[in-house]
PDB file of C-alpha atoms in Angstrom:
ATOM      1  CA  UNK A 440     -33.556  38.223  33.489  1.00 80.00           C
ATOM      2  CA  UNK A 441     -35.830  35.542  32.043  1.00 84.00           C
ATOM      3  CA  UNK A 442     -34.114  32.381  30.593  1.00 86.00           C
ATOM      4  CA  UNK A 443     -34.985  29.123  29.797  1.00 91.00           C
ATOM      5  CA  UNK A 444     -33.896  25.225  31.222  1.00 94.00           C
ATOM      6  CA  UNK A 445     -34.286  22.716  27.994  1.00 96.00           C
ATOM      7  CA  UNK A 446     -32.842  19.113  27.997  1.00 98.00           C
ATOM      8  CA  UNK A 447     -29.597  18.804  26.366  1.00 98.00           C
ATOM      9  CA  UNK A 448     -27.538  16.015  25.363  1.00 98.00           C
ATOM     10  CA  UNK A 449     -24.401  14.674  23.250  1.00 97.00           C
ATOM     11  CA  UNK A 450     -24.361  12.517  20.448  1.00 97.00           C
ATOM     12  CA  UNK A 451     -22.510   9.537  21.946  1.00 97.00           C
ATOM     13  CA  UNK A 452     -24.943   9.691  24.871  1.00 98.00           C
ATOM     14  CA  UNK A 453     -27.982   9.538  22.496  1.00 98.00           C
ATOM     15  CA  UNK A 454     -26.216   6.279  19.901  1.00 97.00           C
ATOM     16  CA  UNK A 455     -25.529   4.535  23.385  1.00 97.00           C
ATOM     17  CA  UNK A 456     -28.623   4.967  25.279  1.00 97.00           C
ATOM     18  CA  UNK A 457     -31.131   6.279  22.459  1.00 97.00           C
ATOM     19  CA  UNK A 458     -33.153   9.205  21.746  1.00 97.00           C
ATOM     20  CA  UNK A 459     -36.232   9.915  23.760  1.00 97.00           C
ATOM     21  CA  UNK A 460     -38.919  10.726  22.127  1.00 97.00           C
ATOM     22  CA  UNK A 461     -41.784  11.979  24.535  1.00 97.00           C
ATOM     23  CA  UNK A 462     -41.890  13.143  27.893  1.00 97.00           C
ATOM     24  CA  UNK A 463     -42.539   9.561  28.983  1.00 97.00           C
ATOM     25  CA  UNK A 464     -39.392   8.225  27.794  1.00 97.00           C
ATOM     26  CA  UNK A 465     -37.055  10.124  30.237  1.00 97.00           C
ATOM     27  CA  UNK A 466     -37.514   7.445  32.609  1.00 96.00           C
ATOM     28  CA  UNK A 467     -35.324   5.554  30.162  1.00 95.00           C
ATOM     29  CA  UNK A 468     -32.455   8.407  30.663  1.00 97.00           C
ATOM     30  CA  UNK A 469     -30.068   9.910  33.366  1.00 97.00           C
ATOM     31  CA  UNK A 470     -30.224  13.160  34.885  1.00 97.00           C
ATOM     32  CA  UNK A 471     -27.560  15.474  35.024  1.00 96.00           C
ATOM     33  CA  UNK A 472     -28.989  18.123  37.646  1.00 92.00           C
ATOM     34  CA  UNK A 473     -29.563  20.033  40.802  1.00 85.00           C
ATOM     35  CA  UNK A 474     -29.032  17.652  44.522  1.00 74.00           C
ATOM     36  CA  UNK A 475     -32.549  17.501  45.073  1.00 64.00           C
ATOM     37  CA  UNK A 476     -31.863  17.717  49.061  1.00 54.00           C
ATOM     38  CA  UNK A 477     -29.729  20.800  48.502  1.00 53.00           C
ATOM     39  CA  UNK A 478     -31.633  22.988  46.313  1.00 56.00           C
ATOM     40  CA  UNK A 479     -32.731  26.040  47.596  1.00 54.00           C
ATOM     41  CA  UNK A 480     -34.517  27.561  44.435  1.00 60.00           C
ATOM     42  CA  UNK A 481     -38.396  26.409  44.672  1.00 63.00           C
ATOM     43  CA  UNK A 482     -38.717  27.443  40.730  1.00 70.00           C
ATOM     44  CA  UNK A 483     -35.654  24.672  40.134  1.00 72.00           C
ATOM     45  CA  UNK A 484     -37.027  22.434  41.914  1.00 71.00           C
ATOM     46  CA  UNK A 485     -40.126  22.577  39.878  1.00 82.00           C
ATOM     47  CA  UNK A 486     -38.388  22.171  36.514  1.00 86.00           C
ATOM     48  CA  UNK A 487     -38.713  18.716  37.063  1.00 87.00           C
ATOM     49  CA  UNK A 488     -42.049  18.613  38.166  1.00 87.00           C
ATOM     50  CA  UNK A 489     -43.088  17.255  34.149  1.00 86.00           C
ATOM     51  CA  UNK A 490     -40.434  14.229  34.308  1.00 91.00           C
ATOM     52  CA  UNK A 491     -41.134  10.821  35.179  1.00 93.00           C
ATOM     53  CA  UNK A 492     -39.011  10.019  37.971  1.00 91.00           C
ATOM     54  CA  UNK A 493     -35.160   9.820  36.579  1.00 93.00           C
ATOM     55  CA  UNK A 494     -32.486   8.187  37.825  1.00 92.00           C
ATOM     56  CA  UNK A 495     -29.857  10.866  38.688  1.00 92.00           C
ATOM     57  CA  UNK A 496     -26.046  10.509  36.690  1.00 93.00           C
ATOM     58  CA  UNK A 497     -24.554  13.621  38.569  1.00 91.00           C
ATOM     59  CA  UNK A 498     -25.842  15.351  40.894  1.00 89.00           C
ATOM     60  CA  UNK A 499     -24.131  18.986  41.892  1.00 90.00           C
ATOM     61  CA  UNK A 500     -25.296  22.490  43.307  1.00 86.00           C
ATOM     62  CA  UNK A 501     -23.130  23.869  40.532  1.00 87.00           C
ATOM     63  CA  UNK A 502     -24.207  24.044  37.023  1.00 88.00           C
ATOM     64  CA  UNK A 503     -20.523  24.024  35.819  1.00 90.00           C
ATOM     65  CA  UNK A 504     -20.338  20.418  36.930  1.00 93.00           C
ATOM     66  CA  UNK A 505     -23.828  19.088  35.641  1.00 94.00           C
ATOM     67  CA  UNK A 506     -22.510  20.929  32.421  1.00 94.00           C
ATOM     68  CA  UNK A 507     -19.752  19.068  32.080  1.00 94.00           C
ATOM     69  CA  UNK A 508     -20.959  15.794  32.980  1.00 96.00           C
ATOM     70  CA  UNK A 509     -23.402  16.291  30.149  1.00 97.00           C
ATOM     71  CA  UNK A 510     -20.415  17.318  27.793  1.00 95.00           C
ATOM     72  CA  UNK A 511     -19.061  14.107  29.185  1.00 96.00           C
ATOM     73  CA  UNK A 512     -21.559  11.696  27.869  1.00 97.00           C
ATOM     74  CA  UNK A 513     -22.873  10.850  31.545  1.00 97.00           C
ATOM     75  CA  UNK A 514     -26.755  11.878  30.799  1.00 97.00           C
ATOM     76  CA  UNK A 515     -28.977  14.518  29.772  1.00 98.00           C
ATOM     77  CA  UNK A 516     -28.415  18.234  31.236  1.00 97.00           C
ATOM     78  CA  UNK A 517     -30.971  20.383  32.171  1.00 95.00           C
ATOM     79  CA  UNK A 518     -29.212  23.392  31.153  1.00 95.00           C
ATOM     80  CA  UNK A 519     -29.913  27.060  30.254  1.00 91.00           C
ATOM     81  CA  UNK A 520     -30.187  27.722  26.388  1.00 91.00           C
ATOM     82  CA  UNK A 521     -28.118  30.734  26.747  1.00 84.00           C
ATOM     83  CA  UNK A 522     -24.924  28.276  28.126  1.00 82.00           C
ATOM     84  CA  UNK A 523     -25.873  25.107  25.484  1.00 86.00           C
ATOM     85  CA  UNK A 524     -26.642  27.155  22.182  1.00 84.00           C
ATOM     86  CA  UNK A 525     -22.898  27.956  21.860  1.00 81.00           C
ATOM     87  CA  UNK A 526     -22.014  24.271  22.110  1.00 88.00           C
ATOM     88  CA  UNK A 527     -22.326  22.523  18.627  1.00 91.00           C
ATOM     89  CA  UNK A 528     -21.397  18.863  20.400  1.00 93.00           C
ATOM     90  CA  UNK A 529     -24.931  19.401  23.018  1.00 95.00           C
ATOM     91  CA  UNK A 530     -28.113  17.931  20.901  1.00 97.00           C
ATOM     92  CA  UNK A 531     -31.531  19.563  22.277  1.00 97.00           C
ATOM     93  CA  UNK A 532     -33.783  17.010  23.353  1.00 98.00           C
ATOM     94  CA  UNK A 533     -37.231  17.117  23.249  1.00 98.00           C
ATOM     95  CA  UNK A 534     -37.215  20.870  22.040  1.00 96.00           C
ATOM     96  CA  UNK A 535     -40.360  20.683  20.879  1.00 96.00           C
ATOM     97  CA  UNK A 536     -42.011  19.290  24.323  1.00 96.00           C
ATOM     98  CA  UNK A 537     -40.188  20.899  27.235  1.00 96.00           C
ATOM     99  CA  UNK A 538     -39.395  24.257  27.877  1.00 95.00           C
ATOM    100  CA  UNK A 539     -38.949  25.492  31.435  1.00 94.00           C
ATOM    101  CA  UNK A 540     -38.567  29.489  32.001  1.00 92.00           C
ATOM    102  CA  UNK A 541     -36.780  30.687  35.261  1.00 87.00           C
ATOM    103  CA  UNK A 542     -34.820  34.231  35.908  1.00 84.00           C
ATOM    104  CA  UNK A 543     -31.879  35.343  37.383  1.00 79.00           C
ATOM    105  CA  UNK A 544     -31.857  37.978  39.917  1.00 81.00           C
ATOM    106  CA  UNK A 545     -28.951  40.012  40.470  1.00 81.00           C
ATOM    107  CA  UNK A 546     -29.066  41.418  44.324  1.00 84.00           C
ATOM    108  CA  UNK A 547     -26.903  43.562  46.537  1.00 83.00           C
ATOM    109  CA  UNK A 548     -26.382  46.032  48.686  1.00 88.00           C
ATOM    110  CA  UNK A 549     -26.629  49.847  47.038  1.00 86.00           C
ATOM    111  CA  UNK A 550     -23.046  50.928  48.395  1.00 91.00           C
ATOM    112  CA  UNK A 551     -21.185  48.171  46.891  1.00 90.00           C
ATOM    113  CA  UNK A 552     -21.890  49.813  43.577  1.00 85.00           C
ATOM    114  CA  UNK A 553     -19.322  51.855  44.718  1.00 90.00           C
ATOM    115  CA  UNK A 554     -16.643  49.425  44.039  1.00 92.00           C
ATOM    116  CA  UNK A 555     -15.628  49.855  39.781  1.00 90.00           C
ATOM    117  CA  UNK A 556     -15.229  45.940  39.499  1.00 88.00           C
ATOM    118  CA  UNK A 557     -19.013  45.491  40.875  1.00 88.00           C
ATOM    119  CA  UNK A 558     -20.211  48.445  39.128  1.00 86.00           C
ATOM    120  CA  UNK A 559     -18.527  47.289  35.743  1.00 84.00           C
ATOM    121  CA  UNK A 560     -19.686  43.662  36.776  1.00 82.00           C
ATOM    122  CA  UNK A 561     -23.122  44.618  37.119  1.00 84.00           C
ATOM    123  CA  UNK A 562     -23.476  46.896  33.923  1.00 85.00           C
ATOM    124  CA  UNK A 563     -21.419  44.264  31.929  1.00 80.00           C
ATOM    125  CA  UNK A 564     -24.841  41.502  33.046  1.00 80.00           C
ATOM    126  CA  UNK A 565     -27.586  44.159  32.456  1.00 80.00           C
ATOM    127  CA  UNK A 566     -25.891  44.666  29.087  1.00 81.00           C
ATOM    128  CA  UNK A 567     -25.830  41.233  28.357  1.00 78.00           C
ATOM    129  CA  UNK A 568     -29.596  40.198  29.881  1.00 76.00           C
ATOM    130  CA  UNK A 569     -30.537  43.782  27.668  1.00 79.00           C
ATOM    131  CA  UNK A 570     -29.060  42.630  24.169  1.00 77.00           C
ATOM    132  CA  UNK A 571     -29.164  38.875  24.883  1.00 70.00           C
ATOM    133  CA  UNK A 572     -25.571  38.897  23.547  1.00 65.00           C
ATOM    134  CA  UNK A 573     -24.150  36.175  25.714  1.00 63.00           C
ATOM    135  CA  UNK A 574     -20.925  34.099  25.409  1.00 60.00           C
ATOM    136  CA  UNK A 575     -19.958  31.879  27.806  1.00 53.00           C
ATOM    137  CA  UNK A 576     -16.435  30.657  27.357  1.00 56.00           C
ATOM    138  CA  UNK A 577     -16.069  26.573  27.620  1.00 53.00           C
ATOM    139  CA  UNK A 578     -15.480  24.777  30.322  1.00 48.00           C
ATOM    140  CA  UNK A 579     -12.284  22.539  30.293  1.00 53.00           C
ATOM    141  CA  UNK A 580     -14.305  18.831  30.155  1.00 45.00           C
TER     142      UNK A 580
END
């Protein structure tokens, strides 16, 4: 499944440290993101690759945490639409200059679909990555 990274931010992040406006001014910001050391994934490791260097806020191999850091007013998120576009609080940032597209790949062995929790797991995603009808219940931040 196809999705896409786009900056993300709150409001009380943006009135304290201001609103970038191009590309350029991220170097102004904080990142909420990957650990640069620890990720594993080439294509997120590239979805940086248009920044000026950043400062990191919080750095974490799990994009619960650099969601709710971003919730938490401690930088911009470089989060997947699908996850920020149910959040009213999360401003997009720079919408109209960045866009980063990555997939998902779901992978396993073929005997496991034996199992009804995987198999209802796995149809329960392709339905979802099939009708784009995804809801992502919040995080407690």
């Amino acid at each position: 499944m196809d999705y896409e990274l786009r900056l993300y931010a709150t409001a009380e992040y943006l009135e304290r440290r201001g609103t970038p406006t191009t590309l350029e001014g991220l170097r102004e910001h904080y990142l909420n993101y990957y650990i640069d050391t620890a990720l594993t994934a080439d294509k997120l490791d590239d979805a940086t690759s248009l920044f000026p260097p950043m400062r990191r806020s919080v750095s974490s191999t799990s994009i619960a945490v650099q969601f709710a850091a971003t919730m938490n007013h401690a930088g911009l998120g470089l989060l997947p639409v699908f996850l920020s576009e149910q959040y009213p609080t999360l401003a997009p940032v720079l919408h109209d200059q960045f866009a980063y597209t990555s997939e998902y790949w779901l992978v396993g062995r073929e005997e496991a679909l034996r199992n009804k929790a995987v198999h209802a797991t796995v149809r329960a995603l392709n339905d979802a990555a099939a009708n784009g009808n995804w809801f992502i219940p919040p995080f407690d931040c």
